[in-house]
């Protein structure tokens, strides 16, 4: 491709991702914020500020109603901009990075692409995909960090807009403060890549018989990854909210060794409920299609 064609392709890719991100934000902003708040509830300082503001974490229903009563329904979209921006950055960067790394590896190590070696192919895709997702996740980290802080800013101690939050963090601890939880972000990227490979649909899956084994496999595909991803996302969220003067590695170690691990699963029931709903919709649509 010529440089002009590359620029046009990149611009179209950015436009498509922006449109998808806007639709994603409108559709999922409230659901993501409920998950963020449940993960934040494990942080003592955040929970204390939330209780003072009248937030009830006893159940998801009470959380939603008390938050809406205290801050208003519009506040559920207070971090719409950083969520959309993070989505755009992550999805735009990950595909481009994967393609470029894949081409480079294929050029310098062509032996990795020869022959039918499924295990070697798995590790090649896992490493390239995990590395690409890590880069994309790190670039999107400032936006997701801002999204978490803005929705959990119960006492008003942080600026309420994206750019003012960035300015505040940079003035306090420098640009490194925008990339807190970088270590957890990398771990999440590789773990998500692993599950995507493990549960990626087989080319012949659509022709598989719709028996109990098929639906049992789909059930595990919807639910099993969250048993590992939910605590890591909660850990990332709490590092976002942690002391900015403490390094991400030190604060992660503190959370893993000095706090109750049960609180890393505060949003598991909520996420499982969403997954169950998605699974039931899948079962209904597939049974109607095959009927």
Coordinates of C-alpha atoms in Angstrom, one line a residue:
X1 CA 0.0 0.0 0.0
X2 CA 1.1 3.6 -0.7
X3 CA 1.5 6.0 2.1
X4 CA -1.7 7.8 1.0
X5 CA -3.6 4.5 1.0
X6 CA -2.3 3.7 4.5
X7 CA -3.4 7.1 5.8
X8 CA -6.9 6.7 4.2
X9 CA -7.2 3.2 5.6
X10 CA -6.1 4.3 9.1
X11 CA -8.6 7.2 9.0
X12 CA -11.4 4.9 8.0
X13 CA -10.4 2.5 10.7
X14 CA -10.4 5.3 13.3
X15 CA -13.9 6.5 12.0
X16 CA -15.4 3.0 12.3
X17 CA -13.9 2.5 15.8
X18 CA -15.2 6.0 16.8
X19 CA -18.8 5.1 15.7
X20 CA -18.6 1.7 17.4
X21 CA -17.3 3.4 20.5
X22 CA -20.1 5.9 20.6
X23 CA -22.7 3.1 20.2
X24 CA -20.8 1.1 22.9
X25 CA -20.8 4.0 25.3
X26 CA -24.5 4.7 24.8
X27 CA -25.3 1.0 25.2
X28 CA -22.9 -0.1 28.0
X29 CA -21.8 3.0 29.9
X30 CA -24.3 2.4 32.8
X31 CA -23.5 -1.3 33.0
X32 CA -19.8 -0.7 33.0
X33 CA -20.1 1.9 35.8
X34 CA -22.1 -0.5 37.9
X35 CA -19.2 -2.9 37.6
X36 CA -16.7 -0.2 38.4
X37 CA -18.6 0.8 41.5
X38 CA -18.9 -2.8 42.8
X39 CA -15.1 -3.1 42.3
X40 CA -14.5 0.2 44.1
X41 CA -16.5 -1.0 47.1
X42 CA -13.6 -3.1 48.2
X43 CA -11.5 0.0 48.7
X44 CA -12.0 1.3 52.3
X45 CA -11.5 5.0 51.6
X46 CA -13.8 4.9 48.5
X47 CA -16.4 2.9 50.5
X48 CA -16.3 5.4 53.3
X49 CA -16.8 8.4 51.0
X50 CA -19.6 6.5 49.2
X51 CA -21.4 5.8 52.5
X52 CA -21.1 9.4 53.5
X53 CA -22.7 10.3 50.1
X54 CA -25.5 7.9 50.8
X55 CA -24.4 5.0 48.5
X56 CA -25.6 1.5 49.6
X57 CA -23.5 -1.4 48.4
X58 CA -25.6 -4.1 50.0
X59 CA -26.9 -5.2 46.6
X60 CA -26.7 -4.2 43.0
X61 CA -30.3 -2.9 43.2
X62 CA -29.6 -0.8 46.2
X63 CA -26.4 0.5 44.7
X64 CA -28.2 1.6 41.5
X65 CA -31.1 3.2 43.4
X66 CA -29.0 4.9 46.0
X67 CA -26.5 6.2 43.5
X68 CA -29.3 7.6 41.3
X69 CA -31.0 9.2 44.3
X70 CA -27.7 10.8 45.5
X71 CA -26.3 12.1 42.2
X72 CA -29.1 11.9 39.7
X73 CA -29.7 9.7 36.7
X74 CA -27.4 11.8 34.4
X75 CA -24.4 11.1 36.6
X76 CA -24.3 7.6 35.3
X77 CA -22.9 9.1 32.1
X78 CA -20.4 11.4 33.8
X79 CA -17.5 9.4 32.4
X80 CA -18.9 8.8 29.0
X81 CA -16.1 10.6 27.2
X82 CA -13.2 8.7 28.8
X83 CA -15.0 5.4 28.2
X84 CA -15.5 6.1 24.6
X85 CA -12.0 7.5 24.1
X86 CA -10.4 4.5 25.8
X87 CA -12.5 2.2 23.6
X88 CA -11.4 4.0 20.4
X89 CA -7.7 4.0 21.4
X90 CA -7.7 0.3 22.4
X91 CA -9.5 -1.0 19.4
X92 CA -7.7 1.2 16.9
X93 CA -4.2 0.4 18.2
X94 CA -4.6 -3.4 18.9
X95 CA -5.4 -4.4 15.3
X96 CA -2.7 -2.2 13.7
X97 CA -0.1 -3.3 16.2
X98 CA -1.0 -7.0 15.8
X99 CA -0.7 -6.7 12.0
X100 CA 2.6 -4.9 12.1
X101 CA 4.2 -7.3 14.7
X102 CA 2.9 -10.3 12.8
X103 CA 4.4 -9.1 9.5
X104 CA 7.7 -8.4 11.3
X105 CA 7.9 -11.8 12.9
X106 CA 6.9 -13.5 9.7
X107 CA 9.7 -11.6 7.8
X108 CA 12.5 -12.3 10.4
X109 CA 11.3 -15.8 11.6
X110 CA 9.5 -17.5 8.7
X111 CA 10.0 -20.9 10.2
X112 CA 7.4 -20.1 12.8
X113 CA 4.8 -20.0 10.0
X114 CA 5.7 -23.3 8.2
X115 CA 4.1 -26.6 8.7
X116 CA 1.1 -27.7 10.7
X117 CA 2.2 -27.2 14.3
X118 CA -0.9 -26.3 16.2
X119 CA 0.9 -25.8 19.5
X120 CA 3.6 -23.5 18.0
X121 CA 0.8 -21.6 16.2
X122 CA -1.1 -21.2 19.5
X123 CA 2.0 -19.7 21.3
X124 CA 2.8 -17.5 18.4
X125 CA -0.6 -16.0 18.3
X126 CA -0.8 -15.8 22.1
X127 CA 2.5 -13.9 22.4
X128 CA 1.8 -11.5 19.4
X129 CA -1.8 -11.0 20.5
X130 CA -0.9 -10.5 24.1
X131 CA 1.9 -8.1 23.3
X132 CA -0.4 -6.1 20.9
X133 CA -3.2 -6.0 23.5
X134 CA -0.7 -4.9 26.2
X135 CA 0.4 -1.9 24.1
X136 CA -3.2 -1.0 23.2
X137 CA -4.3 -1.4 26.9
X138 CA -1.4 0.8 28.2
X139 CA -2.3 3.6 25.7
X140 CA -5.9 3.4 26.8
X141 CA -5.1 3.2 30.5
X142 CA -5.3 7.0 31.2
X143 CA -8.8 7.1 29.8
X144 CA -10.0 4.0 31.8
X145 CA -8.3 5.3 34.9
X146 CA -10.1 8.7 34.5
X147 CA -13.4 6.8 34.0
X148 CA -13.0 4.9 37.2
X149 CA -12.0 8.0 39.2
X150 CA -14.8 10.2 37.8
X151 CA -17.6 7.7 38.5
X152 CA -16.3 7.1 42.1
X153 CA -15.5 10.7 42.9
X154 CA -18.1 10.7 45.7
X155 CA -16.5 13.5 47.8
X156 CA -15.5 15.8 44.8
X157 CA -11.8 15.6 45.6
X158 CA -10.9 15.1 41.9
X159 CA -11.8 17.3 38.9
X160 CA -15.0 16.3 37.1
X161 CA -13.8 16.6 33.5
X162 CA -11.3 14.4 31.6
X163 CA -8.7 17.0 30.7
X164 CA -8.8 18.7 34.1
X165 CA -8.2 15.3 35.7
X166 CA -5.2 14.7 33.4
X167 CA -3.8 18.1 34.3
X168 CA -4.3 17.4 38.0
X169 CA -2.5 14.0 37.9
X170 CA 0.4 15.3 35.8
X171 CA 0.8 18.3 38.2
X172 CA 0.8 16.0 41.2
X173 CA 3.0 13.1 40.2
X174 CA 3.9 13.5 36.5
X175 CA 2.9 11.7 33.4
X176 CA 3.6 8.3 35.0
X177 CA 0.5 8.9 37.2
X178 CA -1.6 8.5 34.1
X179 CA -0.4 4.9 33.7
X180 CA -1.2 3.4 37.1
X181 CA -1.8 -0.3 37.2
X182 CA 0.3 -0.8 34.1
X183 CA 1.4 -4.2 35.5
X184 CA -2.2 -5.4 36.0
X185 CA -3.1 -4.1 32.5
X186 CA -0.4 -6.2 30.9
X187 CA -1.5 -9.3 32.9
X188 CA -5.1 -8.7 31.8
X189 CA -4.1 -8.3 28.2
X190 CA -2.4 -11.7 28.1
X191 CA -5.1 -13.4 30.1
X192 CA -7.8 -12.1 27.8
X193 CA -5.8 -13.2 24.7
X194 CA -5.4 -16.7 26.3
X195 CA -9.2 -17.0 26.8
X196 CA -9.9 -15.7 23.3
X197 CA -7.7 -18.4 21.9
X198 CA -9.1 -21.1 24.1
X199 CA -12.7 -20.2 23.4
X200 CA -12.4 -18.9 19.9
X201 CA -15.1 -20.4 17.7
X202 CA -14.1 -23.3 15.5
X203 CA -14.7 -22.8 11.7
X204 CA -17.1 -25.8 11.7
X205 CA -18.9 -24.7 14.9
X206 CA -22.0 -23.4 13.1
X207 CA -22.5 -26.9 11.7
X208 CA -22.2 -28.6 15.1
X209 CA -25.3 -30.4 16.3
X210 CA -27.3 -28.3 18.8
X211 CA -27.2 -30.9 21.6
X212 CA -26.6 -30.5 25.3
X213 CA -22.8 -30.7 24.8
X214 CA -22.9 -27.7 22.5
X215 CA -24.9 -25.6 24.9
X216 CA -22.8 -26.8 27.9
X217 CA -19.6 -25.7 26.0
X218 CA -21.2 -22.3 25.2
X219 CA -22.2 -21.9 28.9
X220 CA -18.6 -22.4 30.0
X221 CA -17.5 -20.0 27.2
X222 CA -19.7 -17.3 28.6
X223 CA -18.9 -17.8 32.3
X224 CA -15.5 -19.4 32.9
X225 CA -13.2 -16.5 31.8
X226 CA -14.8 -14.1 34.3
X227 CA -13.7 -16.3 37.2
X228 CA -10.2 -15.1 36.4
X229 CA -10.8 -11.8 34.7
X230 CA -13.2 -10.3 37.4
X231 CA -10.6 -10.3 40.2
X232 CA -7.9 -8.8 37.9
X233 CA -10.2 -6.0 36.7
X234 CA -11.1 -5.3 40.4
X235 CA -7.4 -5.2 41.2
X236 CA -6.8 -2.8 38.3
X237 CA -9.7 -0.6 39.5
X238 CA -8.4 -0.4 43.0
X239 CA -4.8 0.4 41.9
X240 CA -6.4 3.3 39.8
X241 CA -7.9 4.6 43.1
X242 CA -4.8 4.0 45.2
X243 CA -2.2 6.4 46.5
X244 CA -0.6 8.1 43.4
X245 CA 2.7 8.6 45.2
X246 CA 3.1 4.8 45.6
X247 CA 4.3 2.8 42.6
X248 CA 1.8 0.5 40.9
X249 CA 3.9 -2.5 41.7
X250 CA 4.1 -1.7 45.4
X251 CA 0.4 -0.9 45.7
X252 CA -0.5 -4.1 43.8
X253 CA 1.6 -6.1 46.2
X254 CA 0.0 -4.3 49.1
X255 CA -3.5 -5.1 47.8
X256 CA -2.7 -8.8 47.2
X257 CA -1.0 -9.4 50.5
X258 CA -2.6 -7.0 53.0
X259 CA -6.3 -6.9 52.0
X260 CA -9.1 -9.4 51.9
X261 CA -9.1 -11.3 48.6
X262 CA -12.9 -11.8 48.7
X263 CA -13.5 -8.2 47.8
X264 CA -11.8 -8.8 44.4
X265 CA -14.9 -10.8 43.5
X266 CA -17.5 -8.2 44.5
X267 CA -18.7 -7.8 40.9
X268 CA -18.6 -11.5 40.0
X269 CA -22.3 -12.1 40.7
X270 CA -23.3 -9.0 38.7
X271 CA -21.0 -10.0 35.8
X272 CA -22.3 -13.6 35.9
X273 CA -25.9 -12.3 35.7
X274 CA -25.1 -10.3 32.6
X275 CA -23.3 -13.3 31.1
X276 CA -26.3 -15.5 31.9
X277 CA -28.6 -13.1 30.2
X278 CA -26.4 -13.1 27.2
X279 CA -26.3 -16.9 27.2
X280 CA -30.0 -17.2 27.4
X281 CA -30.5 -14.8 24.5
X282 CA -28.0 -16.9 22.6
X283 CA -29.9 -20.1 23.3
X284 CA -33.2 -18.5 22.3
X285 CA -31.9 -17.1 19.1
X286 CA -30.1 -20.3 18.1
X287 CA -33.0 -22.6 18.9
X288 CA -35.3 -20.3 16.9
X289 CA -32.9 -20.3 14.0
X290 CA -32.6 -24.1 13.9
X291 CA -36.3 -24.7 14.5

